[in-house]
Amino acid sequence: MAAALSRALKLPGKKGSELGEYDPLTQADSEDESEEDDLVLNYPRNGLGRDSCLGGRSGRLVVANDEAQEDDEDDEVEWRERLPSKCSTEAEAKKLRMKNAIRSALFLVPLVCAMLVVLLCAFLIPCQKGELEKRPQWERALGDAGGVAPPALALWDVDGDSVEDVILGVAEWTNDTRPTQRSKIYSAVALSAVSGRVLWRNVLSESMMYIQCGLQFSSQPSSVCLLISKYVLTAVNGTTGKNLTSVQLKNIESQAVLLPDLQGDSVPDLLIATLPADEALDLSLTLISGLTGAQLGLPVPFNLTGQGKLIGPLLHETQKGAYYILFGLGNVEAISLRDIYIRATGKIPMTQALRIKDPKWEELRKTNSSSFIDIYRGSEPVEFMLPLVAGFGNNRNSLDSVSNLNSSRSDWVLVYGSSKLSVLRQRDMRKKWTFNSPPIHSQPAPGHFNDDGILDLFFQHSANGIMQAQVVDGATGHILWSAEFVCPRLVLQTSAIYTSTGQSAFLFWASEPINVQKNVTKTTVAPGVAAAEPLIRKLFLLHPAYPTILLELTSTTDTTVTSAVSYEEHQKDASYITVSSRPTPDSGPSARIVKSMSLRAAITKGQIVRLGESNKTGAQIKPGVFEVNKFFRRLSFRRQ
């Protein structure tokens, strides 16, 4: 507009708001006939204007001269023609977004429905209970008790359900009606830990002393179990019970000890104690091939100076990696596995396991000519010697390599003189501490009572009709817990089971606790007075979280002779298995009863027993019943 007015007035520049005033800062180019300023358009500031696709005006056209009007009209038409195209593009994009949303919905809706169905089946709809939940407890009669001696017993997963089954020795009379023609049949029977059904049976020529399972080698995919009688060692398939190999030995006196590979065939070998042919000697150690079952060389005889119970043989590995066998009669001696191998085979050992020597241990030999190292020698004979490892008593005669390796590298628990308890250090077999008590009648059970990470020891001793149960600190030898009971007239090892709290639960048999605090009135037997028959024996569970409380799981008048713990990893549960003798109504031989009980199921029905203040428990606050029940019912069990 200003340029046109400037040309009309023929001025070189542009005026201000007043026409008579010249503005020297503005210079108009009057000679440029194609000046674009001839046409001034008032375009919208925001693209298509405020009415956009709704059809409103988007701008205003101002024509400066007649020559540019047609071009401007064409531009306006072209510009307006572009507006519907943009609007249609935006509409198509909107339709495309709608289609994508519909497709996503069609995909996600069935997926969400399927997830809801799965969640309903998993949590809301009750699924069929598995066999483990259907049968939390079972009982089975197997043969005659044959006295109160504990039968051979082992635990191993026979049927592949990840639950350790029961394998035990059984003695049964034939069914001949003529008493003079009846005879005993000895067999090894595998029972399902879940249901109690018979998985396999292997008939033997004589009764068994030991059953050990877990031996593995490449040519046999299933585990191997050893059935050990007085004169024969038989290897059977752990899954089917079929015989694999057997070896005739003379007067077997011990279980088999799992050794490292002695022959270079990548299979662990075995050692077993036997009586020597020369009656002037005390004991022989015999090496057996784990691959073929054949005897390696000759038995190695020893003349032991002590008198008493046979201790071992046990395998010990020093910190340098040298192997020694611990054994003795009343005393405990050590001899190098290398020396035993050389004396048995007459060969220099070639495997790495037998090449290593420990100079510190070699210095402990009695004399340069002697092969013995004194571990314990005294006037009080040794009653028990066991490795200080968790669950040792529950690991019923296992030949599993990992378990045996942990045992051979641990400290050792020694009970001697019936009343002294000591822990020997692994590195030098020196005593860490000694605890004095009344006569100890059962093997101590290692478990975690306090939270220092060191295994503590639970044991029992009896005197004058009173049984006392105690827990001793594994680090210091000080008493952590103690309680008194009416003597159950029963010698049975305690079971220590690792729990979800990081501590152990201790299962032990006793009669009525002395100085109990209960609301229910019960008939008790005074200390020192013999109980009337039948004597009721009770299974108690002790957990360190509540040291003033015991949970009574069950009671019976049967005489339990041995027990074991079978773990159910998937259920986070454990079964307590007992073998008992039960009198028969016709005054015949007592029946052998095998019984399995789910611990978690038993806890839900257990009865709370509060211990008296005279018991040394160290707790001051009495927890409520609801609190205690809630804790025990949330407890789960697993192998450590």
Tab-separated table of N, CA and C in Angstrom, residues 259 262 271 285-287 296-302 315 322-325 327 334-351 353-358 361-373:
chain	number	residue	atom	x	y	z
A	259	LEU	N	35.196	-93.837	49.616
A	259	LEU	CA	36.550	-93.316	49.435
A	259	LEU	C	36.651	-92.555	48.118
A	262	LEU	N	40.425	-94.690	43.794
A	262	LEU	CA	41.762	-95.239	44.040
A	262	LEU	C	42.396	-95.855	42.795
A	271	LEU	N	35.607	-98.935	51.521
A	271	LEU	CA	36.398	-99.586	52.559
A	271	LEU	C	35.436	-100.121	53.610
A	285	LEU	N	40.996	-103.957	57.585
A	285	LEU	CA	40.353	-103.003	56.686
A	285	LEU	C	40.484	-103.537	55.267
A	286	THR	N	39.351	-103.657	54.583
A	286	THR	CA	39.304	-104.256	53.254
A	286	THR	C	38.851	-103.218	52.240
A	287	LEU	N	39.589	-103.108	51.130
A	287	LEU	CA	39.241	-102.194	50.040
A	287	LEU	C	38.412	-102.935	49.002
A	296	LEU	N	39.907	-105.345	46.432
A	296	LEU	CA	41.187	-104.815	45.947
A	296	LEU	C	42.306	-105.327	46.848
A	297	GLY	N	43.092	-106.221	46.320
A	297	GLY	CA	44.200	-106.755	47.104
A	297	GLY	C	43.718	-107.622	48.250
A	298	LEU	N	44.440	-107.548	49.350
A	298	LEU	CA	44.155	-108.362	50.527
A	298	LEU	C	43.694	-107.485	51.685
A	299	PRO	N	42.930	-108.051	52.628
A	299	PRO	CA	42.575	-107.282	53.833
A	299	PRO	C	43.837	-106.883	54.594
A	300	VAL	N	43.817	-105.696	55.171
A	300	VAL	CA	44.968	-105.187	55.924
A	300	VAL	C	44.665	-105.342	57.408
A	301	PRO	N	45.327	-106.269	58.126
A	301	PRO	CA	45.012	-106.514	59.539
A	301	PRO	C	45.754	-105.540	60.460
A	302	PHE	N	45.152	-105.311	61.645
A	302	PHE	CA	45.746	-104.423	62.644
A	302	PHE	C	45.586	-105.043	64.024
A	315	LEU	N	36.227	-91.608	57.294
A	315	LEU	CA	37.182	-90.934	56.412
A	315	LEU	C	37.375	-89.493	56.855
A	322	ALA	N	45.130	-84.508	52.267
A	322	ALA	CA	45.546	-85.889	52.505
A	322	ALA	C	44.415	-86.631	53.222
A	323	TYR	N	44.271	-87.926	52.909
A	323	TYR	CA	43.174	-88.734	53.446
A	323	TYR	C	43.686	-89.684	54.529
A	324	TYR	N	42.904	-89.765	55.632
A	324	TYR	CA	43.216	-90.663	56.733
A	324	TYR	C	41.945	-91.408	57.134
A	325	ILE	N	42.113	-92.622	57.621
A	325	ILE	CA	41.002	-93.421	58.132
A	325	ILE	C	41.066	-93.403	59.657
A	327	PHE	N	39.657	-94.957	63.169
A	327	PHE	CA	38.983	-96.136	63.697
A	327	PHE	C	39.680	-96.562	64.987
A	334	ALA	N	44.393	-92.961	63.754
A	334	ALA	CA	44.316	-92.571	62.345
A	334	ALA	C	45.457	-93.242	61.593
A	335	ILE	N	45.147	-93.685	60.367
A	335	ILE	CA	46.162	-94.263	59.498
A	335	ILE	C	45.932	-93.717	58.095
A	336	SER	N	47.025	-93.438	57.387
A	336	SER	CA	46.935	-92.857	56.055
A	336	SER	C	46.270	-93.832	55.086
A	337	LEU	N	45.344	-93.330	54.279
A	337	LEU	CA	44.715	-94.159	53.248
A	337	LEU	C	45.752	-94.635	52.235
A	338	ARG	N	46.765	-93.839	52.024
A	338	ARG	CA	47.863	-94.227	51.121
A	338	ARG	C	48.560	-95.493	51.641
A	339	ASP	N	48.813	-95.528	52.955
A	339	ASP	CA	49.469	-96.704	53.536
A	339	ASP	C	48.587	-97.947	53.424
A	340	ILE	N	47.289	-97.783	53.629
A	340	ILE	CA	46.377	-98.924	53.522
A	340	ILE	C	46.393	-99.475	52.098
A	341	TYR	N	46.369	-98.590	51.114
A	341	TYR	CA	46.360	-99.028	49.712
A	341	TYR	C	47.648	-99.777	49.361
A	342	ILE	N	48.774	-99.246	49.810
A	342	ILE	CA	50.059	-99.902	49.498
A	342	ILE	C	50.128	-101.280	50.143
A	343	ARG	N	49.677	-101.390	51.405
A	343	ARG	CA	49.728	-102.680	52.092
A	343	ARG	C	48.733	-103.679	51.494
A	344	ALA	N	47.614	-103.195	50.984
A	344	ALA	CA	46.605	-104.101	50.429
A	344	ALA	C	46.991	-104.604	49.040
A	345	THR	N	47.523	-103.730	48.192
A	345	THR	CA	47.774	-104.087	46.789
A	345	THR	C	49.247	-104.312	46.481
A	346	GLY	N	50.136	-103.791	47.338
A	346	GLY	CA	51.562	-103.883	47.040
A	346	GLY	C	51.993	-102.974	45.914
A	347	LYS	N	51.157	-102.012	45.573
A	347	LYS	CA	51.457	-101.103	44.468
A	347	LYS	C	51.600	-99.671	44.983
A	348	ILE	N	52.374	-98.887	44.221
A	348	ILE	CA	52.479	-97.459	44.506
A	348	ILE	C	51.236	-96.776	43.938
A	349	PRO	N	50.522	-95.992	44.728
A	349	PRO	CA	49.290	-95.368	44.215
A	349	PRO	C	49.581	-94.389	43.085
A	350	MET	N	48.707	-94.419	42.072
A	350	MET	CA	48.888	-93.575	40.898
A	350	MET	C	47.923	-92.387	40.879
A	351	THR	N	46.814	-92.476	41.604
A	351	THR	CA	45.823	-91.405	41.562
A	351	THR	C	46.265	-90.230	42.435
A	353	ALA	N	44.578	-88.502	44.505
A	353	ALA	CA	44.035	-88.514	45.867
A	353	ALA	C	44.988	-89.176	46.855
A	354	LEU	N	45.803	-90.133	46.393
A	354	LEU	CA	46.688	-90.863	47.299
A	354	LEU	C	48.133	-90.361	47.261
A	355	ARG	N	48.417	-89.427	46.403
A	355	ARG	CA	49.792	-88.912	46.316
A	355	ARG	C	50.081	-87.848	47.367
A	356	ILE	N	49.037	-87.184	47.854
A	356	ILE	CA	49.217	-86.044	48.747
A	356	ILE	C	49.566	-86.523	50.155
A	357	LYS	N	50.540	-85.865	50.767
A	357	LYS	CA	50.906	-86.101	52.166
A	357	LYS	C	50.776	-84.797	52.939
A	358	ASP	N	50.396	-84.911	54.183
A	358	ASP	CA	50.282	-83.742	55.057
A	358	ASP	C	51.423	-83.808	56.074
A	361	TRP	N	50.517	-83.847	59.872
A	361	TRP	CA	49.945	-85.094	60.361
A	361	TRP	C	51.005	-86.190	60.426
A	362	GLU	N	51.915	-86.196	59.472
A	362	GLU	CA	52.951	-87.227	59.477
A	362	GLU	C	53.860	-87.083	60.702
A	363	GLU	N	54.010	-85.859	61.202
A	363	GLU	CA	54.821	-85.646	62.401
A	363	GLU	C	54.167	-86.211	63.657
A	364	LEU	N	52.855	-86.496	63.583
A	364	LEU	CA	52.133	-86.988	64.756
A	364	LEU	C	52.235	-88.501	64.922
A	365	ARG	N	52.885	-89.187	64.016
A	365	ARG	CA	53.034	-90.641	64.150
A	365	ARG	C	53.712	-90.985	65.475
A	366	LYS	N	53.345	-92.128	66.029
A	366	LYS	CA	53.924	-92.552	67.307
A	366	LYS	C	55.443	-92.689	67.192
A	367	THR	N	55.882	-93.437	66.190
A	367	THR	CA	57.308	-93.602	65.902
A	367	THR	C	57.481	-93.597	64.395
A	368	ASN	N	58.693	-93.530	63.968
A	368	ASN	CA	58.950	-93.550	62.526
A	368	ASN	C	58.506	-94.852	61.883
A	369	SER	N	58.547	-95.945	62.641
A	369	SER	CA	58.163	-97.249	62.101
A	369	SER	C	56.673	-97.519	62.217
A	370	SER	N	55.968	-96.721	63.003
A	370	SER	CA	54.537	-96.931	63.212
A	370	SER	C	53.734	-96.170	62.170
A	371	SER	N	52.619	-96.768	61.776
A	371	SER	CA	51.722	-96.107	60.818
A	371	SER	C	50.553	-95.429	61.516
A	372	PHE	N	50.446	-95.583	62.854
A	372	PHE	CA	49.309	-95.035	63.587
A	372	PHE	C	49.583	-93.627	64.106
A	373	ILE	N	48.493	-92.838	64.146
A	373	ILE	CA	48.489	-91.523	64.778
A	373	ILE	C	47.403	-91.544	65.851
